[in-house]
PDB file of C-alpha atoms in Angstrom:
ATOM      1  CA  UNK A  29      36.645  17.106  10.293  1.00  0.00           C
ATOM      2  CA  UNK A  30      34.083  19.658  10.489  1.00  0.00           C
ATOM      3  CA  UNK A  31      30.984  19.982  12.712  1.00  0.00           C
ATOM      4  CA  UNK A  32      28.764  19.589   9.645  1.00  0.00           C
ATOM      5  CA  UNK A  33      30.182  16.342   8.756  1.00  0.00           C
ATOM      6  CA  UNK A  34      30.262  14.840  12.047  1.00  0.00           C
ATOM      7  CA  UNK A  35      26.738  13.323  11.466  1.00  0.00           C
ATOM      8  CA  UNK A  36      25.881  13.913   8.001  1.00  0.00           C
ATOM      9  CA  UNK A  37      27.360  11.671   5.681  1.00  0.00           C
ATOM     10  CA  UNK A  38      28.822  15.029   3.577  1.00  0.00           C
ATOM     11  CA  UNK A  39      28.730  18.508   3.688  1.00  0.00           C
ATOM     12  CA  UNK A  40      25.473  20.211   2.481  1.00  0.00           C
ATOM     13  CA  UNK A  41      26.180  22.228  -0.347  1.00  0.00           C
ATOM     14  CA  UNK A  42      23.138  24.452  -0.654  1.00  0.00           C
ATOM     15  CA  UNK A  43      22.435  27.174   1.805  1.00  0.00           C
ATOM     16  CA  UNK A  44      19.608  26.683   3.986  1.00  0.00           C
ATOM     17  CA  UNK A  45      19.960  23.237   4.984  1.00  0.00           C
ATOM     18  CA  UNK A  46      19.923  23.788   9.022  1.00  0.00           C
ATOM     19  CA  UNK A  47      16.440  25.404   8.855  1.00  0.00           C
ATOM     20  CA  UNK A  48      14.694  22.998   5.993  1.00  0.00           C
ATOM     21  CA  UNK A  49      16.292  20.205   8.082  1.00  0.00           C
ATOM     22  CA  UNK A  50      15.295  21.316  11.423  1.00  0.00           C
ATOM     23  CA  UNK A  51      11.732  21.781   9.949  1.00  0.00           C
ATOM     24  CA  UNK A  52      11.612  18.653   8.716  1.00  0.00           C
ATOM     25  CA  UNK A  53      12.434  17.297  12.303  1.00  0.00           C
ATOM     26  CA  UNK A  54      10.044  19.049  13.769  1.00  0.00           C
ATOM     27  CA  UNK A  55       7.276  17.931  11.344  1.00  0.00           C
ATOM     28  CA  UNK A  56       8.495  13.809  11.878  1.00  0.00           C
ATOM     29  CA  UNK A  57       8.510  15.091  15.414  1.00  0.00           C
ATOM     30  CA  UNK A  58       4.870  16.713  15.828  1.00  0.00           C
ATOM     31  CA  UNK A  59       3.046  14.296  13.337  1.00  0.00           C
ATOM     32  CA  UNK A  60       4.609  11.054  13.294  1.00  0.00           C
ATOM     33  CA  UNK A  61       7.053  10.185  16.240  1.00  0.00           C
ATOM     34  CA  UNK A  62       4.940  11.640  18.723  1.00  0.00           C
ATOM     35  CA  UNK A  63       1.876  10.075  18.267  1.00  0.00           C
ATOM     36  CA  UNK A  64       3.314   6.409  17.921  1.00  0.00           C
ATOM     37  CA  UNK A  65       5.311   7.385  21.061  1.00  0.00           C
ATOM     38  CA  UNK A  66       2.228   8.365  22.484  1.00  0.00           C
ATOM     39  CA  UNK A  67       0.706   5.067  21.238  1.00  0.00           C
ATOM     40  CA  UNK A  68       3.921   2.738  22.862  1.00  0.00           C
ATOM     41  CA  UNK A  69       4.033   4.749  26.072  1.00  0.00           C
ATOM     42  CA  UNK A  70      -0.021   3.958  26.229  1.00  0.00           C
ATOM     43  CA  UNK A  71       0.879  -0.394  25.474  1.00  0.00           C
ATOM     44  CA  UNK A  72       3.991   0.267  28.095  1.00  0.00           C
ATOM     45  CA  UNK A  73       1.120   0.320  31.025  1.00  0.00           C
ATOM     46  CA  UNK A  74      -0.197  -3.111  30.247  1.00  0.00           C
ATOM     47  CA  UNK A  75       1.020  -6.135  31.329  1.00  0.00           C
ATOM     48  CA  UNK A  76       2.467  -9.173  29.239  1.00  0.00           C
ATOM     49  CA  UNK A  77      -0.380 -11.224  30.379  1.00  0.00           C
ATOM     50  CA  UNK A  78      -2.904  -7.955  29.454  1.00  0.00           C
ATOM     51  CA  UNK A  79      -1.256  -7.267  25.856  1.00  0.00           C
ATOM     52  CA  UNK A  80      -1.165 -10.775  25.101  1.00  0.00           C
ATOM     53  CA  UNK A  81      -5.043 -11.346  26.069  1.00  0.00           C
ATOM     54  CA  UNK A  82      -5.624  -8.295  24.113  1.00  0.00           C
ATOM     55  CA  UNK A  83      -3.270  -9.124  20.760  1.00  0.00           C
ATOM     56  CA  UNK A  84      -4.193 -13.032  20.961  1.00  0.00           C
ATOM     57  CA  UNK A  85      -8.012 -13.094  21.132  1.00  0.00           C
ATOM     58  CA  UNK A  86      -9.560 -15.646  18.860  1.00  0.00           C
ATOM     59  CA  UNK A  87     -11.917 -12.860  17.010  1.00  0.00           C
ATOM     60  CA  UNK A  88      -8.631 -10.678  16.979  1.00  0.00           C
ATOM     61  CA  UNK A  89      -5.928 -13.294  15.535  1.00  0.00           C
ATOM     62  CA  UNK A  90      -8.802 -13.851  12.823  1.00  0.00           C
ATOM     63  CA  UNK A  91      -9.150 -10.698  12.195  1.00  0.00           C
ATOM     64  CA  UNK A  92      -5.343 -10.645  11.343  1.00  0.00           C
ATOM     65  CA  UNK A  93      -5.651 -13.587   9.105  1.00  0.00           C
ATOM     66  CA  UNK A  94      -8.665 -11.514   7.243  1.00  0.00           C
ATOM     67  CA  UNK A  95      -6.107  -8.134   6.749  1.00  0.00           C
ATOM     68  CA  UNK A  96      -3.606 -10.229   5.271  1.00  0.00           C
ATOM     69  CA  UNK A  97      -4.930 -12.591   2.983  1.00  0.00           C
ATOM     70  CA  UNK A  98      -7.211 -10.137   1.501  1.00  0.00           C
ATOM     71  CA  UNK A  99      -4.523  -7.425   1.499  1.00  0.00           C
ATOM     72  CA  UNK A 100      -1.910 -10.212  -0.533  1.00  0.00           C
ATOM     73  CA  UNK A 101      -4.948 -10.921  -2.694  1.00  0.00           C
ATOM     74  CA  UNK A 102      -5.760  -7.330  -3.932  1.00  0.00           C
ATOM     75  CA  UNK A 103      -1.834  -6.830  -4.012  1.00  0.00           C
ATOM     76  CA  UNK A 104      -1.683  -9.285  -6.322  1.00  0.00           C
ATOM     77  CA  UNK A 105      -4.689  -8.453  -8.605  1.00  0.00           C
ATOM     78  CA  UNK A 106      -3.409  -3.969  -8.248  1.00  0.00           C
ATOM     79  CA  UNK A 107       0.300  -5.351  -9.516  1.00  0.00           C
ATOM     80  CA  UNK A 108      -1.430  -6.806 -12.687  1.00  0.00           C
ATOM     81  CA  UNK A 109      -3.887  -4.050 -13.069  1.00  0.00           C
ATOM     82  CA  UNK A 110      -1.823  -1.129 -12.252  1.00  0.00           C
ATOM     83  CA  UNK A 111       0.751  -2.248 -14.722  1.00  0.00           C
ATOM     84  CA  UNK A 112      -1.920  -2.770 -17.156  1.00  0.00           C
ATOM     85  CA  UNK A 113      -3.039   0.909 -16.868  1.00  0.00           C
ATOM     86  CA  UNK A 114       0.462   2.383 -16.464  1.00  0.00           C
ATOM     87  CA  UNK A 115       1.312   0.625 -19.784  1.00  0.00           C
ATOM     88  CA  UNK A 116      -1.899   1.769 -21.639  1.00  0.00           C
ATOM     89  CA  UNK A 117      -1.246   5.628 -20.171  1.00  0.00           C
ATOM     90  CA  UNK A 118       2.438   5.606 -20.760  1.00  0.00           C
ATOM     91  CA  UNK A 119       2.427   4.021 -24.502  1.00  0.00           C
ATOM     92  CA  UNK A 120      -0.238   4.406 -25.719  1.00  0.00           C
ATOM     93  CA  UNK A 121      -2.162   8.033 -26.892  1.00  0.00           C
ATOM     94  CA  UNK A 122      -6.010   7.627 -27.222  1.00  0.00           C
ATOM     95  CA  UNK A 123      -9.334  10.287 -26.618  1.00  0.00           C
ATOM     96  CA  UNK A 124      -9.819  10.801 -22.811  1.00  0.00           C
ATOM     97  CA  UNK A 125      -6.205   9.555 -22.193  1.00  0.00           C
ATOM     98  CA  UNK A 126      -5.556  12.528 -19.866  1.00  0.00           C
ATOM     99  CA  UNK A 127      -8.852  11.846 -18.015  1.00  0.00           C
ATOM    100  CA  UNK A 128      -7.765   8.353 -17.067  1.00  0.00           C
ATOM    101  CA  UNK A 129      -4.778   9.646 -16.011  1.00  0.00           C
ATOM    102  CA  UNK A 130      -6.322  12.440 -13.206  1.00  0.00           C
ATOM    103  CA  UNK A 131      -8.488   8.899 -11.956  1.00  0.00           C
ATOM    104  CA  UNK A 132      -5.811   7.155 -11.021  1.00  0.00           C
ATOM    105  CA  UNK A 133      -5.192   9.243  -7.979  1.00  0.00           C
ATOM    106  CA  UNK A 134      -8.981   9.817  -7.517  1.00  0.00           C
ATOM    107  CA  UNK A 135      -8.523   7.188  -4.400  1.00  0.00           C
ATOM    108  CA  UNK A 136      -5.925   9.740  -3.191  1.00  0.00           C
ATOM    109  CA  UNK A 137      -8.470  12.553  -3.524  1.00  0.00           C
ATOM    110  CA  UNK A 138     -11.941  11.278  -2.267  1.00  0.00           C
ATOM    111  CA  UNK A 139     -12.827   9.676   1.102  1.00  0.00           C
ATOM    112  CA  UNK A 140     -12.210   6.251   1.460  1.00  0.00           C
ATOM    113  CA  UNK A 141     -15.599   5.550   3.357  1.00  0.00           C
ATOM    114  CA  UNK A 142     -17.512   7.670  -0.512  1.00  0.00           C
ATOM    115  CA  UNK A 143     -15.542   5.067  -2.399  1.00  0.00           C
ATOM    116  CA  UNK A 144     -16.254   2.162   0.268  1.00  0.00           C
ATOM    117  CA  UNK A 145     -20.320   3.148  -0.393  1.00  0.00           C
ATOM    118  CA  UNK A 146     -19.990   3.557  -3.212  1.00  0.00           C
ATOM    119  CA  UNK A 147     -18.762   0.360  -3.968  1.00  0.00           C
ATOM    120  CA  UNK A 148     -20.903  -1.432  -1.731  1.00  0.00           C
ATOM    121  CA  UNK A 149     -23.880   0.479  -3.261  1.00  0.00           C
ATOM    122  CA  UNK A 150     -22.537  -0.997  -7.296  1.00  0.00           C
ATOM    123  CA  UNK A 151     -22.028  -3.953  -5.867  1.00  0.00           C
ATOM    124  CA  UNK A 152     -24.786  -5.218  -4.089  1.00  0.00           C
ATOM    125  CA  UNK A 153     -26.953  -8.149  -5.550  1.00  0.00           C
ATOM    126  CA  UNK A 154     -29.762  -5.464  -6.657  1.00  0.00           C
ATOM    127  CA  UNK A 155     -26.678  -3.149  -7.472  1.00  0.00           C
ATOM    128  CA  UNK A 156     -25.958  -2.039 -11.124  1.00  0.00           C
ATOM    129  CA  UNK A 157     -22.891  -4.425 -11.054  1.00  0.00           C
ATOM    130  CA  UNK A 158     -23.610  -6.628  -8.711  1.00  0.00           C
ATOM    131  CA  UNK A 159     -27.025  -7.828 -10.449  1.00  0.00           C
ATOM    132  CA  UNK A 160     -24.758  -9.395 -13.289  1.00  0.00           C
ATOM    133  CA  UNK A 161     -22.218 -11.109 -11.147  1.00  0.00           C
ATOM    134  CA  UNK A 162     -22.417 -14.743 -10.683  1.00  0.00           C
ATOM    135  CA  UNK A 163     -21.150 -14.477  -7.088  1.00  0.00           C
ATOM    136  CA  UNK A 164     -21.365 -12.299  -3.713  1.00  0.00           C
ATOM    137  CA  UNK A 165     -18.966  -9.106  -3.777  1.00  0.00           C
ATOM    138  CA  UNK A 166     -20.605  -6.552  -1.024  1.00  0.00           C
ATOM    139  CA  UNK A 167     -20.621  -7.514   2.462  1.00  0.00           C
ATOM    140  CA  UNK A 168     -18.475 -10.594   1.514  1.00  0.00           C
ATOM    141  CA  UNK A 169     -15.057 -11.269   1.701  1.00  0.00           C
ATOM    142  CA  UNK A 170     -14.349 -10.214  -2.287  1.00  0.00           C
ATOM    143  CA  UNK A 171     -15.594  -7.036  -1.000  1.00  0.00           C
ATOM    144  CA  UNK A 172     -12.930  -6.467   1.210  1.00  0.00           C
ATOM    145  CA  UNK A 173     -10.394  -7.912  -1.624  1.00  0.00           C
ATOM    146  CA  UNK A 174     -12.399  -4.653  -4.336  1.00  0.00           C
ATOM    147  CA  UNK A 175     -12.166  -2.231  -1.707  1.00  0.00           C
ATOM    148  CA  UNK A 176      -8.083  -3.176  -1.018  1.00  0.00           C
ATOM    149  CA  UNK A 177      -7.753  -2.801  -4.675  1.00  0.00           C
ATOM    150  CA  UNK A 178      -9.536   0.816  -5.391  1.00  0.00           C
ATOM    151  CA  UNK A 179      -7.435   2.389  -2.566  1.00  0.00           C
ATOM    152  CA  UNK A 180      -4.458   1.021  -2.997  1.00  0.00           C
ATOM    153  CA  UNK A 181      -3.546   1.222  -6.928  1.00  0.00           C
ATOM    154  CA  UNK A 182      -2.715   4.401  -7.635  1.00  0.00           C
ATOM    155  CA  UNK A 183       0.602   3.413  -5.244  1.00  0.00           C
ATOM    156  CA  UNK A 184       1.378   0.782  -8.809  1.00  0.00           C
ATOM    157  CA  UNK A 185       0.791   3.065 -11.471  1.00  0.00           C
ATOM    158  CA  UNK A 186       2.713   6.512 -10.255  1.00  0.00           C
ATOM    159  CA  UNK A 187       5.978   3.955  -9.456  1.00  0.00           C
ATOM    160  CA  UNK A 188       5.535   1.987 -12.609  1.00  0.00           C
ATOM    161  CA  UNK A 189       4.715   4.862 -15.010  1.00  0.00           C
ATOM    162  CA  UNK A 190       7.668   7.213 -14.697  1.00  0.00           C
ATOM    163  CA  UNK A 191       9.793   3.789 -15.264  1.00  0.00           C
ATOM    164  CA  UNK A 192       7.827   3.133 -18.491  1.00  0.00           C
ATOM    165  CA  UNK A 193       8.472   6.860 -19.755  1.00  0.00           C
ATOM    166  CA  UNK A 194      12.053   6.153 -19.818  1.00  0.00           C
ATOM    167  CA  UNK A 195      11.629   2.651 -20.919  1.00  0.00           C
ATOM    168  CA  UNK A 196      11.865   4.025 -24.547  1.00  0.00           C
ATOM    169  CA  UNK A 197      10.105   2.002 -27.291  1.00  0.00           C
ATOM    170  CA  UNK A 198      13.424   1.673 -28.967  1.00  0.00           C
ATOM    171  CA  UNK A 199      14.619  -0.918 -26.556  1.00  0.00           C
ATOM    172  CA  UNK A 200      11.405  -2.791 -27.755  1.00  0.00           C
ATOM    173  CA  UNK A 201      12.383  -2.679 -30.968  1.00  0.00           C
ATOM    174  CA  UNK A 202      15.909  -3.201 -30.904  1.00  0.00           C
ATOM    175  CA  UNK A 203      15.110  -6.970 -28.893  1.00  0.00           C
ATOM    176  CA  UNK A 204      12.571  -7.440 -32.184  1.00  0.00           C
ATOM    177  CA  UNK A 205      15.020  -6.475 -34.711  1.00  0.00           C
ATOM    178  CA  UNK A 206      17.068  -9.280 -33.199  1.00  0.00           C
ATOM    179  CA  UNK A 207      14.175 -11.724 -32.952  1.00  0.00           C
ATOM    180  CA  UNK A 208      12.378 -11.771 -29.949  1.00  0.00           C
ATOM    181  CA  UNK A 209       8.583 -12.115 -29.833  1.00  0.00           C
ATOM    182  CA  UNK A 210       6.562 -10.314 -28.288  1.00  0.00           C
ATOM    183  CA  UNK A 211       6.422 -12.446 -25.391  1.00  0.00           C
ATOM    184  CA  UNK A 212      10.532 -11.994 -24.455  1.00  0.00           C
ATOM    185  CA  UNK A 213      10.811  -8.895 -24.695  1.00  0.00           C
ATOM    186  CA  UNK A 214       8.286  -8.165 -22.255  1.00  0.00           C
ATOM    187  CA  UNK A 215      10.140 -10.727 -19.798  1.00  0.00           C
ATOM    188  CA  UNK A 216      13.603  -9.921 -20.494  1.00  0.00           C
ATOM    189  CA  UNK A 217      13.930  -6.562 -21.481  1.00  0.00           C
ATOM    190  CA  UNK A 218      10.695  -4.946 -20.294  1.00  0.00           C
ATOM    191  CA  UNK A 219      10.217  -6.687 -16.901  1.00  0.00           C
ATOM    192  CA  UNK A 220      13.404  -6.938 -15.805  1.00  0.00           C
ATOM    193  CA  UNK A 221      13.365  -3.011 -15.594  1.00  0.00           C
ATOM    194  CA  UNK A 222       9.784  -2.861 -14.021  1.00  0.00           C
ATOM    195  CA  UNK A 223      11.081  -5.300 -11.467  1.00  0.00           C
ATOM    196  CA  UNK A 224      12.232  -2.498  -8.670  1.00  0.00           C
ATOM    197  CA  UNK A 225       9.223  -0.113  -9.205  1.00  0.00           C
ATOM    198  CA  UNK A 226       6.680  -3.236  -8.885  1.00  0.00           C
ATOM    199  CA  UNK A 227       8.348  -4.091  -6.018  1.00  0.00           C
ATOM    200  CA  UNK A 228       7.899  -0.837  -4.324  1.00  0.00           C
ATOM    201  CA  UNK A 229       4.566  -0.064  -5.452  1.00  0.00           C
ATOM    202  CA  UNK A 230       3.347  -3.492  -4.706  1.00  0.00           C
ATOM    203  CA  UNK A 231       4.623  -3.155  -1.123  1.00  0.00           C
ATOM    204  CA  UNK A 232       3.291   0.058  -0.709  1.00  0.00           C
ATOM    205  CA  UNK A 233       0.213  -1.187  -1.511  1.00  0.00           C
ATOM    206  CA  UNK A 234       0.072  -4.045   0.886  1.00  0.00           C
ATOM    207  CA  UNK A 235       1.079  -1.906   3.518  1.00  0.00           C
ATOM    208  CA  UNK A 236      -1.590   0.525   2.948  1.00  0.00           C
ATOM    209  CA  UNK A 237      -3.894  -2.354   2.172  1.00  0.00           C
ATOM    210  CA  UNK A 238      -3.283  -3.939   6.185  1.00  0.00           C
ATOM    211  CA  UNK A 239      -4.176  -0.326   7.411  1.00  0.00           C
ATOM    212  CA  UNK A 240      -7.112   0.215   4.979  1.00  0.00           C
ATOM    213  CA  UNK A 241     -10.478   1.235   7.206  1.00  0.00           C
ATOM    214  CA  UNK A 242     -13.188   3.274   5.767  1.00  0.00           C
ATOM    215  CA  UNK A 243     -13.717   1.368   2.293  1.00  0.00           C
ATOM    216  CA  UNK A 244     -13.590  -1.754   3.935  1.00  0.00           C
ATOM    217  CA  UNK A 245     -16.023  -1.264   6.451  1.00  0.00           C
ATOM    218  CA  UNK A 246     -19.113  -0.336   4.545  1.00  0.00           C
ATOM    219  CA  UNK A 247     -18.656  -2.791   1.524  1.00  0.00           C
ATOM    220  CA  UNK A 248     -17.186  -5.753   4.108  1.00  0.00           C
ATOM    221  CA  UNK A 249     -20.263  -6.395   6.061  1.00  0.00           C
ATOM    222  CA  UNK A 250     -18.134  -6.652   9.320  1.00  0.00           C
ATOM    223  CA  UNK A 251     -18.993 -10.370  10.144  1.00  0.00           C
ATOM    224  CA  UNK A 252     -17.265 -11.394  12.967  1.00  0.00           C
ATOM    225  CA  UNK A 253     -14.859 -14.217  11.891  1.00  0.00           C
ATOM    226  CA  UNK A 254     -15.861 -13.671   8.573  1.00  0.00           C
ATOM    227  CA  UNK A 255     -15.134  -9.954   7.567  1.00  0.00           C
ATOM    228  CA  UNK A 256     -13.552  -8.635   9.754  1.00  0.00           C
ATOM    229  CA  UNK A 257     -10.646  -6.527   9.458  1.00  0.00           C
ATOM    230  CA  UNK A 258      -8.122  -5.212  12.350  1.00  0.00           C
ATOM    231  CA  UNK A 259      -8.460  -1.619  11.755  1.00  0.00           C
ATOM    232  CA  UNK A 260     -12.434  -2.618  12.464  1.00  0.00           C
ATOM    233  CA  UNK A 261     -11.103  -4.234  15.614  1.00  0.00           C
ATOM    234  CA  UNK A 262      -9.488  -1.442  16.658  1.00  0.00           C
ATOM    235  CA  UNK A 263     -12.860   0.883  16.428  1.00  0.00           C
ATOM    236  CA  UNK A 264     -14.758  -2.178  18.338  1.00  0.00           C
ATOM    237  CA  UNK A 265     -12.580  -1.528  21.176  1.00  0.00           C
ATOM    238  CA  UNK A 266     -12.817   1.805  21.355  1.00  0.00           C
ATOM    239  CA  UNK A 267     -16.934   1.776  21.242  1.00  0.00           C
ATOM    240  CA  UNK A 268     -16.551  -1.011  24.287  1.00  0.00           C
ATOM    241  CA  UNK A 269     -14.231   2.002  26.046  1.00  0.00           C
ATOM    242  CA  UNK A 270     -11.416  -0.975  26.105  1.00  0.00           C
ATOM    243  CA  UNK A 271      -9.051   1.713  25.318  1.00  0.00           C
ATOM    244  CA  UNK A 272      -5.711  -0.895  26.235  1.00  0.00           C
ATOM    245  CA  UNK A 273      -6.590  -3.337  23.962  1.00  0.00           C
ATOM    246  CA  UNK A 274      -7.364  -0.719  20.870  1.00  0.00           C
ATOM    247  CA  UNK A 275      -3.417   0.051  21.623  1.00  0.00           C
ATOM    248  CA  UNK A 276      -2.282  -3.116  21.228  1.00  0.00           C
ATOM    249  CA  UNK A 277      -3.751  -4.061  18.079  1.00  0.00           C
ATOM    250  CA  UNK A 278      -2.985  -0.871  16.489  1.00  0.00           C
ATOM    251  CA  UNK A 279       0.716  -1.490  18.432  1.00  0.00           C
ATOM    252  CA  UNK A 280       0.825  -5.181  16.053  1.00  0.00           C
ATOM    253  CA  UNK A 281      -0.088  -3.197  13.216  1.00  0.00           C
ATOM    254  CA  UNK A 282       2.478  -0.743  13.380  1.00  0.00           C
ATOM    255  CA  UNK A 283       4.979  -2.868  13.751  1.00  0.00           C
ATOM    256  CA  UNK A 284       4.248  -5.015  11.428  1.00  0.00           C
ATOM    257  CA  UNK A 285       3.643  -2.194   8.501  1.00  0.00           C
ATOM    258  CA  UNK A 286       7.098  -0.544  10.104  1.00  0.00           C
ATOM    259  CA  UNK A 287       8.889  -3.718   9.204  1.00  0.00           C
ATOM    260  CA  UNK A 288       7.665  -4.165   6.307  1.00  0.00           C
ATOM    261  CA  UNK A 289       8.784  -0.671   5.576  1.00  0.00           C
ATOM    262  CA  UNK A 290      12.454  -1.515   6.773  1.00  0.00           C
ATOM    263  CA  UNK A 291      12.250  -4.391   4.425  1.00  0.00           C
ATOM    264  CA  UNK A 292      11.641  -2.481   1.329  1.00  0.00           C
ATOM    265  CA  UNK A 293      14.045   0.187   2.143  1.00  0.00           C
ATOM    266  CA  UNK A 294      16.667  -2.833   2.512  1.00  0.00           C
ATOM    267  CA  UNK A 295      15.348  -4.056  -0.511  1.00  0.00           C
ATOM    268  CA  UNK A 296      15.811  -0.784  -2.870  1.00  0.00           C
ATOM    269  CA  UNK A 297      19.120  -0.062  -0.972  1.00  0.00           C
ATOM    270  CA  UNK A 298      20.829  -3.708  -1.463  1.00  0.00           C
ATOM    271  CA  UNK A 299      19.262  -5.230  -4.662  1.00  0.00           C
ATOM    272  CA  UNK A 300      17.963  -2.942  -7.024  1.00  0.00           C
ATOM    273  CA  UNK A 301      21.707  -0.941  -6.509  1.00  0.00           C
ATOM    274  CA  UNK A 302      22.949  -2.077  -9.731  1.00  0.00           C
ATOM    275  CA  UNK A 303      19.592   0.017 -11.447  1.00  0.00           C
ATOM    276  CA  UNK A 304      20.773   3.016  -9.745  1.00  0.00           C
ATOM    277  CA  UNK A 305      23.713   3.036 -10.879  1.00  0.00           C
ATOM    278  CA  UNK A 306      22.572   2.685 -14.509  1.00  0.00           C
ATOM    279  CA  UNK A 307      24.111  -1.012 -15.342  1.00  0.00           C
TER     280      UNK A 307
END
């Protein structure tokens, strides 16, 4: 057995792959592992008693209850949505089609406290929106739920669409031509398909949902016990100089988002196999 396949599952083929890969080290290194080292080393100082003052405060735990209710919510309403738009995009060819594509990754592209203002400015009961609702959005908990929503669905529509583009219509038609409505063949030829990428792009979603900070912040209203999110939490501790306890909230958050992560990865890896493998 050679040296090269004494960790690596099988020899590289291309040339080049001990640079790119000790790049790539270096980058998870620098930019990722050393930070939430960093971050664990900081937590490693406290106490038990400390981190679980810090983790189990009654403003705190509610402030974990707000993250992941509203994050589930606007999960929920981005799966719908996002698949809406990735079907419209992907099968559909209308004026300004291209247009709508480039804004679904304008939450990518612009600050997430513009789009929180922005929002909260629409929304508002005076707002241009806002005036015609029936119900409070800004500095509410829906806010919170819009805000989740705006950031996180572009994470839907890129997984969903490139599954749609290969979803040709003829599989559509072939489940018609043998008498299906409408209705099944959405659920068991369509869906059945979309399955894996909604799963992904839903969970991405909620993850990046439980970490969201600057859109929620200036549409939420930051009621305490109300509207309050943890990444808020985190900032309060920092302005009291409680520099501990900002650690261990942002240590609950990271694990929880990194097991969610593991999750998902067990997830594509174990059930959606039989997709990869084209049966």
């Amino acid at each position: 057995m050679s040296r090269s396949t004494l960790f690596f599952l099988q020899t590289p083929l291309l040339p080049g792959f001990g640079l790119s890969f000790g790049v790539s080290v270096l980058y998870l290194s620098l930019v990722i592992l050393l930070p939430l080292s960093a971050l664990l080393l900081y937590v490693s100082d406290m106490t038990w008693a400390q981190y679980w003052f810090a983790i189990s405060d009654p403003r705190v735990v509610q402030t974990y209850k707000v993250t992941i209710s509203a994050a589930f919510f606007s999960t929920l309403a981005v799966l719908v949505i996002g698949l809406l738009l990735a079907w419209i995009i992907t099968r559909y060819d209308f004026p300004g089609r291209r247009i709508v594509d480039a804004l679904i990754d304008l939450p990518f592209a612009l600050p997430t406290s513009v789009a929180g203002l922005t929002l909260a400015t629409l929304l508002v009961p005076n707002g241009w929106i806002g005036q015609w609702l029936g119900f409070k959005v800004a500095y509410a908990y829906a806010g919170i739920i819009v805000a989740m929503v705006f950031t996180s669905i572009p994470f839907v529509v890129r997984t969903v669409q490139p599954v749609l583009q290969d979803l040709g219509a003829e599989y559509q038609e072939a489940a018609r031509t043998l008498g299906a409505n409408r209705l099944q063949t959405f659920r068991h030829v369509v869906l059945p398909t979309l399955t894996p990428a909604l799963v992904t792009g839903g969970s991405q979603a909620f993850i990046r949902s439980l970490g969201e900070f600057g859109a929620v912040i200036m549409i939420a209203g930051n009621i305490p016990y109300k509207t309050e999110v943890s990444s808020l939490m985190i900032f309060v501790r920092l302005q009291e100089f409680n520099y501990p306890a900002a650690a261990a909230i942002a240590s609950v958050i990271l694990l929880a988002s990194l097991t969610l992560l593991f999750i998902l990865q067990v997830v594509q890896g174990r059930l959606f196999a039989w997709q990869r493998q084209g049966r």
